PDB file of C-alpha atoms in Angstrom:
ATOM      1  CA  UNK A  16      -0.920 -29.104  23.070  1.00 40.00           C
ATOM      2  CA  UNK A  17      -1.580 -26.297  20.611  1.00 49.00           C
ATOM      3  CA  UNK A  18      -4.903 -26.584  18.888  1.00 56.00           C
ATOM      4  CA  UNK A  19      -7.369 -24.699  16.570  1.00 62.00           C
ATOM      5  CA  UNK A  20     -10.184 -22.379  17.436  1.00 59.00           C
ATOM      6  CA  UNK A  21     -13.305 -22.446  15.318  1.00 60.00           C
ATOM      7  CA  UNK A  22     -15.679 -19.310  15.169  1.00 60.00           C
ATOM      8  CA  UNK A  23     -19.175 -20.598  14.030  1.00 57.00           C
ATOM      9  CA  UNK A  24     -21.373 -17.776  12.769  1.00 55.00           C
ATOM     10  CA  UNK A  25     -25.028 -18.355  12.004  1.00 48.00           C
ATOM     11  CA  UNK A  26     -27.646 -15.770  10.685  1.00 46.00           C
ATOM     12  CA  UNK A  27     -31.485 -16.633  10.888  1.00 39.00           C
ATOM     13  CA  UNK A  28     -34.263 -14.124  10.422  1.00 44.00           C
ATOM     14  CA  UNK A  29     -31.647 -11.242  10.772  1.00 43.00           C
ATOM     15  CA  UNK A  30     -30.429 -12.556  13.938  1.00 41.00           C
ATOM     16  CA  UNK A  31     -26.767 -13.309  14.281  1.00 45.00           C
ATOM     17  CA  UNK A  32     -24.775 -15.212  16.590  1.00 43.00           C
ATOM     18  CA  UNK A  33     -21.570 -16.982  17.064  1.00 45.00           C
ATOM     19  CA  UNK A  34     -19.844 -19.748  18.948  1.00 44.00           C
ATOM     20  CA  UNK A  35     -16.064 -20.261  19.890  1.00 47.00           C
ATOM     21  CA  UNK A  36     -15.097 -23.938  20.105  1.00 47.00           C
ATOM     22  CA  UNK A  37     -11.462 -24.829  20.811  1.00 48.00           C
ATOM     23  CA  UNK A  38     -10.476 -28.251  19.497  1.00 49.00           C
ATOM     24  CA  UNK A  39      -7.175 -30.395  19.625  1.00 47.00           C
ATOM     25  CA  UNK A  40      -4.899 -30.855  16.674  1.00 49.00           C
ATOM     26  CA  UNK A  41      -5.883 -34.674  17.053  1.00 51.00           C
ATOM     27  CA  UNK A  42      -8.516 -35.638  14.103  1.00 51.00           C
ATOM     28  CA  UNK A  43     -11.817 -36.318  15.438  1.00 53.00           C
ATOM     29  CA  UNK A  44     -13.219 -39.745  14.589  1.00 53.00           C
ATOM     30  CA  UNK A  45     -16.666 -38.241  13.832  1.00 55.00           C
ATOM     31  CA  UNK A  46     -17.681 -36.559  10.730  1.00 55.00           C
ATOM     32  CA  UNK A  47     -18.378 -32.711  10.926  1.00 57.00           C
ATOM     33  CA  UNK A  48     -21.832 -31.611  11.285  1.00 61.00           C
ATOM     34  CA  UNK A  49     -23.246 -30.321   7.935  1.00 65.00           C
ATOM     35  CA  UNK A  50     -23.770 -26.515   7.782  1.00 63.00           C
ATOM     36  CA  UNK A  51     -26.700 -24.872   6.628  1.00 66.00           C
ATOM     37  CA  UNK A  52     -26.773 -22.099   3.836  1.00 69.00           C
ATOM     38  CA  UNK A  53     -27.036 -19.418   6.540  1.00 68.00           C
ATOM     39  CA  UNK A  54     -23.928 -20.321   8.730  1.00 79.00           C
ATOM     40  CA  UNK A  55     -20.256 -20.672   8.169  1.00 84.00           C
ATOM     41  CA  UNK A  56     -17.368 -21.512  10.082  1.00 89.00           C
ATOM     42  CA  UNK A  57     -13.896 -19.512  10.633  1.00 90.00           C
ATOM     43  CA  UNK A  58     -10.994 -21.581  11.820  1.00 90.00           C
ATOM     44  CA  UNK A  59      -7.904 -20.178  13.469  1.00 91.00           C
ATOM     45  CA  UNK A  60      -4.655 -21.797  14.122  1.00 90.00           C
ATOM     46  CA  UNK A  61      -2.079 -20.812  17.077  1.00 86.00           C
ATOM     47  CA  UNK A  62      -2.436 -19.665  20.610  1.00 84.00           C
ATOM     48  CA  UNK A  63      -3.137 -15.914  21.733  1.00 79.00           C
ATOM     49  CA  UNK A  64      -1.100 -13.393  19.997  1.00 83.00           C
ATOM     50  CA  UNK A  65      -0.082 -15.764  17.244  1.00 86.00           C
ATOM     51  CA  UNK A  66      -3.431 -17.021  16.278  1.00 89.00           C
ATOM     52  CA  UNK A  67      -4.269 -16.343  12.567  1.00 92.00           C
ATOM     53  CA  UNK A  68      -7.155 -17.242  10.236  1.00 92.00           C
ATOM     54  CA  UNK A  69      -6.452 -20.328   8.049  1.00 93.00           C
ATOM     55  CA  UNK A  70      -9.845 -21.315   6.736  1.00 93.00           C
ATOM     56  CA  UNK A  71     -13.483 -20.334   6.333  1.00 93.00           C
ATOM     57  CA  UNK A  72     -16.056 -23.236   5.640  1.00 93.00           C
ATOM     58  CA  UNK A  73     -19.605 -22.683   4.546  1.00 90.00           C
ATOM     59  CA  UNK A  74     -22.049 -24.847   2.787  1.00 89.00           C
ATOM     60  CA  UNK A  75     -20.687 -24.548  -0.758  1.00 92.00           C
ATOM     61  CA  UNK A  76     -16.871 -23.969  -0.520  1.00 94.00           C
ATOM     62  CA  UNK A  77     -13.895 -23.830   1.783  1.00 95.00           C
ATOM     63  CA  UNK A  78     -11.608 -20.757   1.621  1.00 96.00           C
ATOM     64  CA  UNK A  79      -7.807 -21.134   2.743  1.00 97.00           C
ATOM     65  CA  UNK A  80      -5.769 -18.431   3.788  1.00 97.00           C
ATOM     66  CA  UNK A  81      -1.802 -17.945   4.247  1.00 96.00           C
ATOM     67  CA  UNK A  82       0.226 -15.513   6.102  1.00 95.00           C
ATOM     68  CA  UNK A  83       0.867 -14.260   9.442  1.00 93.00           C
ATOM     69  CA  UNK A  84      -1.606 -12.891  11.970  1.00 93.00           C
ATOM     70  CA  UNK A  85      -3.023  -9.649  10.556  1.00 92.00           C
ATOM     71  CA  UNK A  86      -1.839 -10.255   7.166  1.00 94.00           C
ATOM     72  CA  UNK A  87      -3.857 -13.420   6.217  1.00 96.00           C
ATOM     73  CA  UNK A  88      -4.456 -13.687   2.472  1.00 97.00           C
ATOM     74  CA  UNK A  89      -6.886 -15.689   0.433  1.00 97.00           C
ATOM     75  CA  UNK A  90      -4.992 -18.602  -1.534  1.00 98.00           C
ATOM     76  CA  UNK A  91      -7.696 -21.038  -2.353  1.00 98.00           C
ATOM     77  CA  UNK A  92     -11.491 -21.551  -2.758  1.00 97.00           C
ATOM     78  CA  UNK A  93     -12.544 -25.189  -3.118  1.00 98.00           C
ATOM     79  CA  UNK A  94     -16.183 -25.596  -4.190  1.00 97.00           C
ATOM     80  CA  UNK A  95     -18.575 -28.756  -3.875  1.00 94.00           C
ATOM     81  CA  UNK A  96     -18.851 -29.047  -7.412  1.00 95.00           C
ATOM     82  CA  UNK A  97     -14.899 -29.877  -7.726  1.00 96.00           C
ATOM     83  CA  UNK A  98     -13.878 -26.400  -8.926  1.00 98.00           C
ATOM     84  CA  UNK A  99     -10.919 -24.938  -7.423  1.00 98.00           C
ATOM     85  CA  UNK A 100      -9.828 -21.099  -7.584  1.00 98.00           C
ATOM     86  CA  UNK A 101      -6.281 -20.099  -6.914  1.00 98.00           C
ATOM     87  CA  UNK A 102      -5.427 -16.559  -5.731  1.00 98.00           C
ATOM     88  CA  UNK A 103      -2.238 -14.364  -5.299  1.00 98.00           C
ATOM     89  CA  UNK A 104      -1.585 -11.091  -3.928  1.00 97.00           C
ATOM     90  CA  UNK A 105      -1.346  -9.337  -0.349  1.00 96.00           C
ATOM     91  CA  UNK A 106      -4.291  -9.250   1.934  1.00 96.00           C
ATOM     92  CA  UNK A 107      -7.163  -7.168   0.475  1.00 94.00           C
ATOM     93  CA  UNK A 108      -5.568  -7.227  -2.991  1.00 96.00           C
ATOM     94  CA  UNK A 109      -5.867 -10.812  -3.655  1.00 97.00           C
ATOM     95  CA  UNK A 110      -6.428 -11.647  -7.520  1.00 98.00           C
ATOM     96  CA  UNK A 111      -7.605 -14.764  -9.047  1.00 98.00           C
ATOM     97  CA  UNK A 112      -4.766 -16.696 -11.118  1.00 98.00           C
ATOM     98  CA  UNK A 113      -6.288 -19.877 -12.078  1.00 98.00           C
ATOM     99  CA  UNK A 114      -9.297 -21.984 -12.072  1.00 98.00           C
ATOM    100  CA  UNK A 115      -9.285 -25.827 -11.984  1.00 98.00           C
ATOM    101  CA  UNK A 116     -12.075 -27.895 -13.131  1.00 98.00           C
ATOM    102  CA  UNK A 117     -13.430 -31.315 -12.047  1.00 96.00           C
ATOM    103  CA  UNK A 118     -13.018 -32.676 -15.874  1.00 96.00           C
ATOM    104  CA  UNK A 119      -9.398 -31.615 -15.889  1.00 96.00           C
ATOM    105  CA  UNK A 120      -9.459 -28.480 -17.726  1.00 98.00           C
ATOM    106  CA  UNK A 121      -8.035 -25.315 -16.451  1.00 98.00           C
ATOM    107  CA  UNK A 122      -8.234 -21.384 -17.024  1.00 98.00           C
ATOM    108  CA  UNK A 123      -5.360 -18.985 -16.137  1.00 98.00           C
ATOM    109  CA  UNK A 124      -5.773 -15.261 -15.390  1.00 98.00           C
ATOM    110  CA  UNK A 125      -3.829 -12.238 -15.225  1.00 97.00           C
ATOM    111  CA  UNK A 126      -4.483  -8.720 -13.882  1.00 97.00           C
ATOM    112  CA  UNK A 127      -5.401  -6.935 -10.386  1.00 96.00           C
ATOM    113  CA  UNK A 128      -8.412  -7.716  -8.295  1.00 95.00           C
ATOM    114  CA  UNK A 129     -11.548  -7.074  -9.940  1.00 93.00           C
ATOM    115  CA  UNK A 130      -9.786  -6.930 -13.378  1.00 95.00           C
ATOM    116  CA  UNK A 131      -8.609 -10.426 -13.858  1.00 97.00           C
ATOM    117  CA  UNK A 132      -8.760 -11.332 -17.693  1.00 97.00           C
ATOM    118  CA  UNK A 133      -8.540 -14.714 -18.994  1.00 97.00           C
ATOM    119  CA  UNK A 134      -5.023 -15.413 -20.720  1.00 98.00           C
ATOM    120  CA  UNK A 135      -4.955 -19.099 -21.250  1.00 98.00           C
ATOM    121  CA  UNK A 136      -7.267 -22.331 -21.108  1.00 98.00           C
ATOM    122  CA  UNK A 137      -5.965 -25.881 -21.066  1.00 98.00           C
ATOM    123  CA  UNK A 138      -7.814 -29.003 -22.067  1.00 98.00           C
ATOM    124  CA  UNK A 139      -7.495 -32.556 -21.248  1.00 97.00           C
ATOM    125  CA  UNK A 140      -6.539 -33.620 -25.076  1.00 97.00           C
ATOM    126  CA  UNK A 141      -3.517 -31.265 -24.865  1.00 97.00           C
ATOM    127  CA  UNK A 142      -5.180 -28.234 -26.574  1.00 98.00           C
ATOM    128  CA  UNK A 143      -4.018 -24.912 -25.233  1.00 98.00           C
ATOM    129  CA  UNK A 144      -5.892 -21.690 -26.085  1.00 98.00           C
ATOM    130  CA  UNK A 145      -4.481 -18.276 -25.454  1.00 98.00           C
ATOM    131  CA  UNK A 146      -6.318 -14.892 -25.295  1.00 98.00           C
ATOM    132  CA  UNK A 147      -5.726 -11.237 -25.438  1.00 97.00           C
ATOM    133  CA  UNK A 148      -7.963  -8.392 -24.645  1.00 96.00           C
ATOM    134  CA  UNK A 149      -9.333  -6.767 -21.564  1.00 95.00           C
ATOM    135  CA  UNK A 150     -11.663  -8.608 -18.880  1.00 95.00           C
ATOM    136  CA  UNK A 151     -15.021  -9.553 -20.481  1.00 94.00           C
ATOM    137  CA  UNK A 152     -13.733  -8.734 -24.137  1.00 96.00           C
ATOM    138  CA  UNK A 153     -11.110 -11.585 -24.053  1.00 97.00           C
ATOM    139  CA  UNK A 154     -10.571 -12.821 -27.764  1.00 97.00           C
ATOM    140  CA  UNK A 155      -8.736 -16.087 -28.982  1.00 97.00           C
ATOM    141  CA  UNK A 156      -5.280 -15.132 -30.475  1.00 97.00           C
ATOM    142  CA  UNK A 157      -3.531 -18.613 -30.663  1.00 98.00           C
ATOM    143  CA  UNK A 158      -4.611 -22.312 -30.284  1.00 98.00           C
ATOM    144  CA  UNK A 159      -1.957 -24.886 -29.836  1.00 98.00           C
ATOM    145  CA  UNK A 160      -2.842 -28.510 -30.614  1.00 98.00           C
ATOM    146  CA  UNK A 161      -1.159 -31.527 -29.189  1.00 97.00           C
ATOM    147  CA  UNK A 162       0.352 -32.492 -32.274  1.00 96.00           C
ATOM    148  CA  UNK A 163       2.419 -29.189 -32.519  1.00 96.00           C
ATOM    149  CA  UNK A 164       0.345 -27.153 -34.935  1.00 97.00           C
ATOM    150  CA  UNK A 165      -0.331 -23.459 -34.012  1.00 97.00           C
ATOM    151  CA  UNK A 166      -3.129 -21.716 -35.219  1.00 98.00           C
ATOM    152  CA  UNK A 167      -3.058 -17.875 -35.355  1.00 98.00           C
ATOM    153  CA  UNK A 168      -6.349 -15.497 -35.237  1.00 98.00           C
ATOM    154  CA  UNK A 169      -7.176 -12.004 -35.550  1.00 97.00           C
ATOM    155  CA  UNK A 170     -10.235 -10.050 -34.635  1.00 96.00           C
ATOM    156  CA  UNK A 171     -12.331  -8.944 -31.524  1.00 96.00           C
ATOM    157  CA  UNK A 172     -14.335 -11.482 -29.076  1.00 96.00           C
ATOM    158  CA  UNK A 173     -16.765 -13.651 -31.222  1.00 95.00           C
ATOM    159  CA  UNK A 174     -15.193 -12.600 -34.471  1.00 96.00           C
ATOM    160  CA  UNK A 175     -11.684 -14.076 -34.451  1.00 97.00           C
ATOM    161  CA  UNK A 176     -10.712 -15.220 -37.943  1.00 97.00           C
ATOM    162  CA  UNK A 177      -7.917 -17.801 -38.593  1.00 97.00           C
ATOM    163  CA  UNK A 178      -4.855 -15.727 -40.560  1.00 97.00           C
ATOM    164  CA  UNK A 179      -2.133 -18.314 -40.095  1.00 97.00           C
ATOM    165  CA  UNK A 180      -1.393 -21.887 -39.322  1.00 97.00           C
ATOM    166  CA  UNK A 181       2.273 -23.106 -38.507  1.00 96.00           C
ATOM    167  CA  UNK A 182       3.444 -26.837 -38.386  1.00 96.00           C
ATOM    168  CA  UNK A 183       6.120 -28.666 -36.514  1.00 95.00           C
ATOM    169  CA  UNK A 184       8.027 -29.182 -39.632  1.00 93.00           C
ATOM    170  CA  UNK A 185       8.318 -25.301 -40.288  1.00 92.00           C
ATOM    171  CA  UNK A 186       5.436 -25.077 -42.881  1.00 94.00           C
ATOM    172  CA  UNK A 187       3.084 -22.141 -42.909  1.00 95.00           C
ATOM    173  CA  UNK A 188      -0.331 -21.709 -44.336  1.00 95.00           C
ATOM    174  CA  UNK A 189      -1.881 -18.315 -44.734  1.00 96.00           C
ATOM    175  CA  UNK A 190      -5.609 -17.437 -44.652  1.00 97.00           C
ATOM    176  CA  UNK A 191      -7.838 -14.585 -45.503  1.00 97.00           C
ATOM    177  CA  UNK A 192     -11.683 -14.108 -45.050  1.00 97.00           C
ATOM    178  CA  UNK A 193     -14.062 -13.468 -42.161  1.00 96.00           C
ATOM    179  CA  UNK A 194     -14.710 -16.122 -39.308  1.00 96.00           C
ATOM    180  CA  UNK A 195     -16.028 -19.406 -40.640  1.00 95.00           C
ATOM    181  CA  UNK A 196     -15.157 -18.453 -44.288  1.00 97.00           C
ATOM    182  CA  UNK A 197     -11.340 -18.314 -44.268  1.00 97.00           C
ATOM    183  CA  UNK A 198      -9.799 -19.617 -47.251  1.00 97.00           C
ATOM    184  CA  UNK A 199      -6.139 -20.695 -47.971  1.00 97.00           C
ATOM    185  CA  UNK A 200      -4.077 -18.177 -49.849  1.00 96.00           C
ATOM    186  CA  UNK A 201      -0.636 -19.262 -49.690  1.00 94.00           C
ATOM    187  CA  UNK A 202       1.706 -21.965 -48.180  1.00 94.00           C
ATOM    188  CA  UNK A 203       5.567 -21.803 -47.336  1.00 91.00           C
ATOM    189  CA  UNK A 204       7.784 -24.473 -46.607  1.00 88.00           C
ATOM    190  CA  UNK A 205      10.557 -24.066 -43.872  1.00 84.00           C
ATOM    191  CA  UNK A 206      13.017 -23.429 -46.715  1.00 86.00           C
ATOM    192  CA  UNK A 207      10.744 -20.849 -48.311  1.00 83.00           C
ATOM    193  CA  UNK A 208      10.263 -19.055 -45.019  1.00 77.00           C
ATOM    194  CA  UNK A 209      14.065 -18.939 -44.456  1.00 80.00           C
ATOM    195  CA  UNK A 210      14.608 -17.535 -47.973  1.00 82.00           C
ATOM    196  CA  UNK A 211      12.052 -14.910 -47.448  1.00 76.00           C
ATOM    197  CA  UNK A 212      13.561 -13.877 -44.002  1.00 73.00           C
ATOM    198  CA  UNK A 213      17.005 -13.619 -45.439  1.00 74.00           C
ATOM    199  CA  UNK A 214      15.735 -11.416 -48.413  1.00 68.00           C
ATOM    200  CA  UNK A 215      13.901  -9.214 -46.164  1.00 65.00           C
ATOM    201  CA  UNK A 216      15.415  -5.903 -46.237  1.00 67.00           C
ATOM    202  CA  UNK A 217      17.467  -4.716 -43.194  1.00 67.00           C
ATOM    203  CA  UNK A 218      16.079  -1.905 -40.849  1.00 67.00           C
ATOM    204  CA  UNK A 219      17.489   1.351 -42.088  1.00 71.00           C
ATOM    205  CA  UNK A 220      20.445   2.886 -39.889  1.00 70.00           C
ATOM    206  CA  UNK A 221      19.362   5.335 -37.323  1.00 76.00           C
ATOM    207  CA  UNK A 222      19.875   8.944 -38.476  1.00 76.00           C
ATOM    208  CA  UNK A 223      23.109  10.781 -37.291  1.00 71.00           C
ATOM    209  CA  UNK A 224      22.769  12.745 -34.074  1.00 73.00           C
ATOM    210  CA  UNK A 225      22.124  16.380 -34.622  1.00 70.00           C
ATOM    211  CA  UNK A 226      25.079  18.565 -33.771  1.00 68.00           C
ATOM    212  CA  UNK A 227      24.817  20.960 -30.881  1.00 60.00           C
TER     213      UNK A 227
END
């Protein structure tokens, strides 16, 4: 019967050691022994040449891996506080794409490893925030509420000011002023917006090609 191999690594007072334990695939009726903060367990699946790293367990989290032997890549980290981080990318280039929280909220990220920037946050009440900007300087540029309203913002992180609100029925509200002091300056109905778009001047035709 194929089994899994565990590599238990410990480190105390600068002295390291490890133990290899082969176990059957049948689940054990006994609960696993809790690990200290100074040890972790690497779990491998398969036999001999096909054996691959599938999981690393430590006191604070469990990291899961996917892929064939030699190309195992990190895909998931589950923490004891209920937080889960998801990853994509080839081995050595894994980048975080999403963080799930125990309260039901989530954050989505984009960018290569070490440069992941927050692009979206979802909340349990249906609110969705979208962000722009580089990592560490993300700013809110849109908030969508569960009733269909979309609020648009401009400005750098910490100074985002509301500039427009769009309603499901097509209405739009325009605002000016710094953050926290925005004031409504104009409102358009769906019909008024359609008329404005119809009356907008068309883009001029491109210039004729220069003769050779």
